[in-house]
Amino acid sequence: MSPHTNTGRKNVLSIFFLLGCLSMSGWVSAAPATASVDTIAGRQVESLTIKNPDTNVSIVFENGLRATVGGWDKVIESLAPEASIFAYNRPGYGNSQETGTARDGGTIVEELRQTLKQKGLAPPYILVGHSLGGLYMQLFAKRYPEEVSGLVLVDPLLPGVVKKSDEFPFWTRGAKRLFFSSAVNKEIDAIHQTSEQVLSLAPIDDKPIVMLINKPKGATAVGVDFGAFNKDQKTREAVNGMYPKAKRIVLDSDHQVQRQNPAEVVDAIRGIIAKQAPGI
């Protein structure tokens, strides 16, 4: 075996690992036993809905790439006594049926709103999104600010950070196609489009926003870069200038903040609940 062949295989394995990190979530987890599957707009949607008649607070969770509703278990368990809860799997995840519709954020937001309506959960919502799900929730809040009372963005993907997928390096594109499902590939390919959708809309600086950001301090914590991110100065400045009034909380955590630090996520959501005006 030639050294070049060996190096090529190592590169593929490295990209596979790094894309697992980019997956902006983590390995797929099983859905809670209480999740149900319903027919919505002609397709099967797996979701967890908890209606709490004693509160006027509705919390909506959006998963990161490749993740399912089970990732929020500890957070939901803590908040269920004090709020109505909705968490679900997007098409192609868990037991949710894959769809032929586009996988850009605009489509995903509209599908989510349709599902919430059918489930009988009325706005305003506290939107909670992890990683790529955080990008979708930013778009939801910007498109429908009157339906949103606040956001908790858990190690979120911010618009403009990820390149167009056809600008990814060869190894990255190959590993993405080889190791990820059709649904995941479609979402990755639409990230740039979703970012443009977010950036095209008016600011939401009047909304209470909490951003939980992971910055692991361990000796083994290594930043990854496999050519999928825009790291130029212009992008850095744009990202740093987003949501200037947001509360930023930096945690010593891995990307799975809701699993490793569920109490901090719960506290952030409760902080948004406390800001809701009486009678909302």
Tab-separated table of C-alpha atoms in Angstrom:
chain	number	residue	atom	x	y	z
A	1	MET	CA	0.000	0.000	0.000
A	2	SER	CA	1.429	3.365	-0.987
A	3	PRO	CA	1.876	6.190	1.524
A	4	HIS	CA	-0.502	8.282	-0.564
A	5	THR	CA	-3.273	5.685	-0.280
A	6	ASN	CA	-2.760	5.525	3.468
A	7	THR	CA	-2.907	9.303	3.726
A	8	GLY	CA	-6.069	9.391	1.649
A	9	ARG	CA	-7.819	6.961	3.947
A	10	LYS	CA	-6.736	8.909	6.998
A	11	ASN	CA	-8.080	12.074	5.428
A	12	VAL	CA	-11.444	10.470	4.768
A	13	LEU	CA	-11.663	9.198	8.342
A	14	SER	CA	-10.637	12.586	9.671
A	15	ILE	CA	-13.274	14.334	7.603
A	16	PHE	CA	-15.870	11.818	8.790
A	17	PHE	CA	-14.968	12.629	12.390
A	18	LEU	CA	-14.914	16.361	11.784
A	19	LEU	CA	-18.203	16.330	9.951
A	20	GLY	CA	-19.607	14.581	12.986
A	21	CYS	CA	-18.572	17.683	14.888
A	22	LEU	CA	-19.926	19.967	12.174
A	23	SER	CA	-23.110	18.005	12.310
A	24	MET	CA	-23.666	20.771	14.698
A	25	SER	CA	-25.251	18.307	17.022
A	26	GLY	CA	-23.905	14.819	17.580
A	27	TRP	CA	-24.912	11.230	17.228
A	28	VAL	CA	-28.583	10.526	16.771
A	29	SER	CA	-30.317	9.727	20.026
A	30	ALA	CA	-33.470	7.746	20.636
A	31	ALA	CA	-36.708	9.676	21.055
A	32	PRO	CA	-38.394	9.690	24.462
A	33	ALA	CA	-40.918	6.895	25.012
A	34	THR	CA	-43.723	9.464	25.205
A	35	ALA	CA	-43.134	10.798	21.693
A	36	SER	CA	-45.965	10.112	19.260
A	37	VAL	CA	-46.284	9.931	15.479
A	38	ASP	CA	-49.074	11.905	13.799
A	39	THR	CA	-50.066	12.598	10.215
A	40	ILE	CA	-49.516	16.275	9.445
A	41	ALA	CA	-49.855	17.648	5.918
A	42	GLY	CA	-49.906	14.115	4.598
A	43	ARG	CA	-46.680	12.906	6.230
A	44	GLN	CA	-45.705	11.215	9.484
A	45	VAL	CA	-44.246	13.543	12.125
A	46	GLU	CA	-42.756	12.306	15.393
A	47	SER	CA	-43.130	14.752	18.243
A	48	LEU	CA	-43.381	15.200	21.964
A	49	THR	CA	-46.163	17.519	23.097
A	50	ILE	CA	-46.878	18.408	26.705
A	51	LYS	CA	-49.804	20.767	27.278
A	52	ASN	CA	-49.822	22.458	30.628
A	53	PRO	CA	-53.167	24.216	31.271
A	54	ASP	CA	-51.795	25.959	34.354
A	55	THR	CA	-49.354	28.141	32.421
A	56	ASN	CA	-49.355	30.511	29.463
A	57	VAL	CA	-45.768	29.620	28.511
A	58	SER	CA	-45.092	27.534	25.386
A	59	ILE	CA	-41.549	26.340	24.679
A	60	VAL	CA	-40.593	25.011	21.251
A	61	PHE	CA	-37.384	23.005	20.755
A	62	GLU	CA	-35.491	22.612	17.482
A	63	ASN	CA	-32.761	19.977	17.153
A	64	GLY	CA	-29.343	20.367	15.663
A	65	LEU	CA	-28.242	18.490	12.569
A	66	ARG	CA	-28.488	14.698	12.923
A	67	ALA	CA	-30.066	14.984	16.386
A	68	THR	CA	-33.468	13.865	17.619
A	69	VAL	CA	-35.819	14.940	20.397
A	70	GLY	CA	-34.161	12.682	22.971
A	71	GLY	CA	-31.311	15.155	23.296
A	72	TRP	CA	-33.585	17.498	25.236
A	73	ASP	CA	-34.784	14.903	27.767
A	74	LYS	CA	-33.234	16.434	30.886
A	75	VAL	CA	-34.217	19.964	29.899
A	76	ILE	CA	-37.817	18.995	29.145
A	77	GLU	CA	-38.121	16.980	32.356
A	78	SER	CA	-37.181	20.053	34.382
A	79	LEU	CA	-39.476	22.469	32.541
A	80	ALA	CA	-42.585	20.328	31.987
A	81	PRO	CA	-44.215	21.291	35.325
A	82	GLU	CA	-44.082	24.982	34.430
A	83	ALA	CA	-44.696	25.229	30.677
A	84	SER	CA	-46.279	23.676	27.630
A	85	ILE	CA	-43.600	21.875	25.621
A	86	PHE	CA	-43.155	20.930	21.987
A	87	ALA	CA	-40.193	19.029	20.552
A	88	TYR	CA	-40.105	17.077	17.314
A	89	ASN	CA	-38.022	15.362	14.673
A	90	ARG	CA	-37.676	17.034	11.311
A	91	PRO	CA	-38.422	15.004	8.156
A	92	GLY	CA	-35.991	12.106	7.768
A	93	TYR	CA	-35.079	11.976	11.466
A	94	GLY	CA	-36.219	9.346	13.937
A	95	ASN	CA	-39.706	8.205	12.957
A	96	SER	CA	-40.548	11.362	11.015
A	97	GLN	CA	-41.141	10.631	7.371
A	98	GLU	CA	-38.691	12.090	4.875
A	99	THR	CA	-40.170	14.616	2.491
A	100	GLY	CA	-39.415	15.764	-1.017
A	101	THR	CA	-39.822	19.418	-0.071
A	102	ALA	CA	-36.828	21.747	0.071
A	103	ARG	CA	-34.732	21.632	3.243
A	104	ASP	CA	-33.926	25.318	3.562
A	105	GLY	CA	-34.789	27.117	6.767
A	106	GLY	CA	-37.777	28.902	5.274
A	107	THR	CA	-39.467	25.609	4.413
A	108	ILE	CA	-38.574	24.091	7.777
A	109	VAL	CA	-39.998	27.072	9.670
A	110	GLU	CA	-43.276	26.903	7.750
A	111	GLU	CA	-43.567	23.159	8.388
A	112	LEU	CA	-42.918	23.737	12.079
A	113	ARG	CA	-45.593	26.434	12.311
A	114	GLN	CA	-48.072	24.162	10.572
A	115	THR	CA	-47.295	21.372	13.041
A	116	LEU	CA	-47.657	23.683	16.038
A	117	LYS	CA	-51.043	24.827	14.753
A	118	GLN	CA	-52.261	21.267	14.286
A	119	LYS	CA	-51.016	20.388	17.769
A	120	GLY	CA	-53.043	23.247	19.220
A	121	LEU	CA	-50.083	25.209	20.594
A	122	ALA	CA	-50.687	28.904	20.090
A	123	PRO	CA	-48.040	31.643	20.141
A	124	PRO	CA	-46.201	33.427	21.546
A	125	TYR	CA	-43.412	30.869	21.835
A	126	ILE	CA	-40.079	30.709	23.552
A	127	LEU	CA	-37.885	29.231	20.820
A	128	VAL	CA	-34.977	27.010	21.840
A	129	GLY	CA	-32.590	25.847	19.136
A	130	HIS	CA	-29.363	23.880	19.226
A	131	SER	CA	-26.665	24.414	16.606
A	132	LEU	CA	-28.259	24.313	13.128
A	133	GLY	CA	-31.603	24.302	14.917
A	134	GLY	CA	-30.543	27.636	16.377
A	135	LEU	CA	-30.222	29.036	12.856
A	136	TYR	CA	-33.743	27.840	12.061
A	137	MET	CA	-35.069	29.467	15.232
A	138	GLN	CA	-33.392	32.767	14.347
A	139	LEU	CA	-35.245	32.672	11.043
A	140	PHE	CA	-38.544	31.812	12.761
A	141	ALA	CA	-38.170	34.776	15.120
A	142	LYS	CA	-37.257	37.174	12.325
A	143	ARG	CA	-40.081	36.061	10.046
A	144	TYR	CA	-42.737	36.024	12.740
A	145	PRO	CA	-41.570	38.305	15.573
A	146	GLU	CA	-45.145	38.699	16.829
A	147	GLU	CA	-45.238	34.954	17.539
A	148	VAL	CA	-42.041	34.880	19.581
A	149	SER	CA	-41.480	36.036	23.158
A	150	GLY	CA	-37.787	35.101	23.345
A	151	LEU	CA	-34.996	32.848	22.136
A	152	VAL	CA	-32.475	30.550	23.750
A	153	LEU	CA	-29.749	29.656	21.256
A	154	VAL	CA	-27.696	26.677	22.392
A	155	ASP	CA	-24.238	26.798	20.811
A	156	PRO	CA	-25.998	28.093	17.714
A	157	LEU	CA	-24.913	28.290	14.131
A	158	LEU	CA	-24.960	31.934	13.108
A	159	PRO	CA	-25.712	33.089	9.562
A	160	GLY	CA	-22.761	33.468	7.222
A	161	VAL	CA	-20.431	31.125	9.089
A	162	VAL	CA	-20.762	28.084	6.821
A	163	LYS	CA	-19.741	28.253	3.171
A	164	LYS	CA	-21.821	27.055	0.253
A	165	SER	CA	-21.507	23.294	0.227
A	166	ASP	CA	-20.026	23.271	-3.268
A	167	GLU	CA	-17.146	25.334	-1.862
A	168	PHE	CA	-16.286	22.656	0.723
A	169	PRO	CA	-13.006	20.837	0.091
A	170	PHE	CA	-13.187	17.663	-1.975
A	171	TRP	CA	-12.678	15.359	1.029
A	172	THR	CA	-15.387	17.102	3.015
A	173	ARG	CA	-17.925	16.884	0.208
A	174	GLY	CA	-17.128	13.233	-0.384
A	175	ALA	CA	-17.432	12.254	3.277
A	176	LYS	CA	-20.669	14.208	3.628
A	177	ARG	CA	-22.268	12.269	0.783
A	178	LEU	CA	-20.818	8.949	1.906
A	179	PHE	CA	-21.617	8.973	5.605
A	180	PHE	CA	-24.731	11.129	6.040
A	181	SER	CA	-28.363	10.468	5.142
A	182	SER	CA	-30.207	12.146	2.323
A	183	ALA	CA	-32.092	14.378	4.771
A	184	VAL	CA	-28.873	15.501	6.456
A	185	ASN	CA	-27.147	16.188	3.138
A	186	LYS	CA	-30.062	18.308	1.965
A	187	GLU	CA	-29.980	20.379	5.141
A	188	ILE	CA	-26.219	20.928	4.889
A	189	ASP	CA	-26.568	21.930	1.250
A	190	ALA	CA	-29.221	24.505	2.229
A	191	ILE	CA	-27.317	26.128	5.127
A	192	HIS	CA	-26.012	28.989	2.997
A	193	GLN	CA	-29.507	29.667	1.621
A	194	THR	CA	-30.929	29.634	5.147
A	195	SER	CA	-28.251	32.083	6.256
A	196	GLU	CA	-29.212	34.438	3.441
A	197	GLN	CA	-32.843	34.200	4.520
A	198	VAL	CA	-31.918	35.166	8.081
A	199	LEU	CA	-29.682	38.041	7.005
A	200	SER	CA	-32.334	39.473	4.680
A	201	LEU	CA	-34.748	40.179	7.536
A	202	ALA	CA	-34.960	42.962	10.108
A	203	PRO	CA	-33.135	42.702	13.446
A	204	ILE	CA	-34.889	41.266	16.484
A	205	ASP	CA	-32.967	43.191	19.110
A	206	ASP	CA	-36.178	43.879	21.032
A	207	LYS	CA	-36.493	40.177	21.855
A	208	PRO	CA	-34.820	38.702	24.933
A	209	ILE	CA	-32.115	36.398	23.607
A	210	VAL	CA	-29.764	34.136	25.534
A	211	MET	CA	-26.844	32.494	23.774
A	212	LEU	CA	-25.088	29.543	25.405
A	213	ILE	CA	-21.666	29.130	23.845
A	214	ASN	CA	-19.366	26.178	24.409
A	215	LYS	CA	-15.663	26.794	24.866
A	216	PRO	CA	-14.117	23.630	26.311
A	217	LYS	CA	-11.051	24.270	28.432
A	218	GLY	CA	-9.718	20.727	28.644
A	219	ALA	CA	-6.246	19.864	27.415
A	220	THR	CA	-7.752	17.643	24.716
A	221	ALA	CA	-10.039	20.351	23.353
A	222	VAL	CA	-8.940	21.016	19.792
A	223	GLY	CA	-10.574	23.391	17.358
A	224	VAL	CA	-11.541	21.774	14.090
A	225	ASP	CA	-11.446	23.283	10.632
A	226	PHE	CA	-12.127	21.258	7.524
A	227	GLY	CA	-12.736	24.030	5.050
A	228	ALA	CA	-16.472	24.415	5.588
A	229	PHE	CA	-16.340	27.649	7.572
A	230	ASN	CA	-15.823	31.264	6.568
A	231	LYS	CA	-13.052	32.524	8.837
A	232	ASP	CA	-12.244	35.833	7.184
A	233	GLN	CA	-12.199	39.054	9.171
A	234	LYS	CA	-15.394	40.371	7.578
A	235	THR	CA	-17.345	37.300	8.660
A	236	ARG	CA	-15.872	37.425	12.151
A	237	GLU	CA	-16.891	41.058	12.566
A	238	ALA	CA	-20.371	40.396	11.209
A	239	VAL	CA	-20.908	37.461	13.575
A	240	ASN	CA	-19.590	39.377	16.572
A	241	GLY	CA	-22.012	42.196	15.781
A	242	MET	CA	-25.105	40.021	15.674
A	243	TYR	CA	-27.629	40.271	18.498
A	244	PRO	CA	-25.790	43.001	20.414
A	245	LYS	CA	-28.288	42.936	23.277
A	246	ALA	CA	-28.211	39.171	23.723
A	247	LYS	CA	-27.017	37.683	26.988
A	248	ARG	CA	-23.999	35.488	26.228
A	249	ILE	CA	-23.055	32.673	28.581
A	250	VAL	CA	-19.784	30.843	27.913
A	251	LEU	CA	-19.620	27.280	29.212
A	252	ASP	CA	-16.863	24.723	29.610
A	253	SER	CA	-18.753	22.123	27.617
A	254	ASP	CA	-18.720	20.148	24.420
A	255	HIS	CA	-21.128	20.979	21.610
A	256	GLN	CA	-23.867	18.931	23.267
A	257	VAL	CA	-24.588	21.640	25.822
A	258	GLN	CA	-28.146	20.453	26.484
A	259	ARG	CA	-26.807	17.030	27.445
A	260	GLN	CA	-23.673	18.018	29.320
A	261	ASN	CA	-25.036	21.192	30.936
A	262	PRO	CA	-28.838	20.819	31.024
A	263	ALA	CA	-29.192	22.951	34.154
A	264	GLU	CA	-27.666	25.945	32.379
A	265	VAL	CA	-30.079	25.523	29.464
A	266	VAL	CA	-33.008	25.294	31.877
A	267	ASP	CA	-31.853	28.420	33.720
A	268	ALA	CA	-31.550	30.318	30.441
A	269	ILE	CA	-35.101	29.367	29.452
A	270	ARG	CA	-36.415	30.302	32.879
A	271	GLY	CA	-34.725	33.667	32.482
A	272	ILE	CA	-36.736	34.239	29.300
A	273	ILE	CA	-39.928	33.099	31.038
A	274	ALA	CA	-39.311	35.668	33.778
A	275	LYS	CA	-39.169	38.432	31.161
A	276	GLN	CA	-42.570	37.633	29.705
A	277	ALA	CA	-45.107	40.325	30.396
A	278	PRO	CA	-47.991	39.404	32.697
A	279	GLY	CA	-50.975	38.181	30.751
A	280	ILE	CA	-48.983	36.903	27.744
